[in-house]
Amino acid sequence: MSPLVFCSTVNYKHND
């Protein structure tokens, strides 16, 4: 998993 994808995933989860 690339850093960019990881960042997007974290952002998505934090957007709960």
PDB file of C-alpha atoms in Angstrom:
ATOM      1  CA  MET A   1       0.000   0.000   0.000  1.00  0.00           C
ATOM      2  CA  SER A   2       1.488   3.320  -1.090  1.00  0.00           C
ATOM      3  CA  PRO A   3       1.727   6.288   1.315  1.00  0.00           C
ATOM      4  CA  LEU A   4      -0.769   8.241  -0.746  1.00  0.00           C
ATOM      5  CA  VAL A   5      -3.365   5.477  -0.520  1.00  0.00           C
ATOM      6  CA  PHE A   6      -2.688   5.146   3.198  1.00  0.00           C
ATOM      7  CA  CYS A   7      -3.168   8.876   3.704  1.00  0.00           C
ATOM      8  CA  SER A   8      -6.429   8.790   1.772  1.00  0.00           C
ATOM      9  CA  THR A   9      -7.658   5.857   3.831  1.00  0.00           C
ATOM     10  CA  VAL A  10      -6.825   7.603   7.096  1.00  0.00           C
ATOM     11  CA  ASN A  11      -8.530  10.745   5.871  1.00  0.00           C
ATOM     12  CA  TYR A  12     -11.590   8.728   4.903  1.00  0.00           C
ATOM     13  CA  LYS A  13     -11.769   7.055   8.300  1.00  0.00           C
ATOM     14  CA  HIS A  14     -11.266  10.358  10.112  1.00  0.00           C
ATOM     15  CA  ASN A  15     -14.083  11.791   8.030  1.00  0.00           C
ATOM     16  CA  ASP A  16     -16.504   9.609   9.978  1.00  0.00           C
TER      17      ASP A  16
END
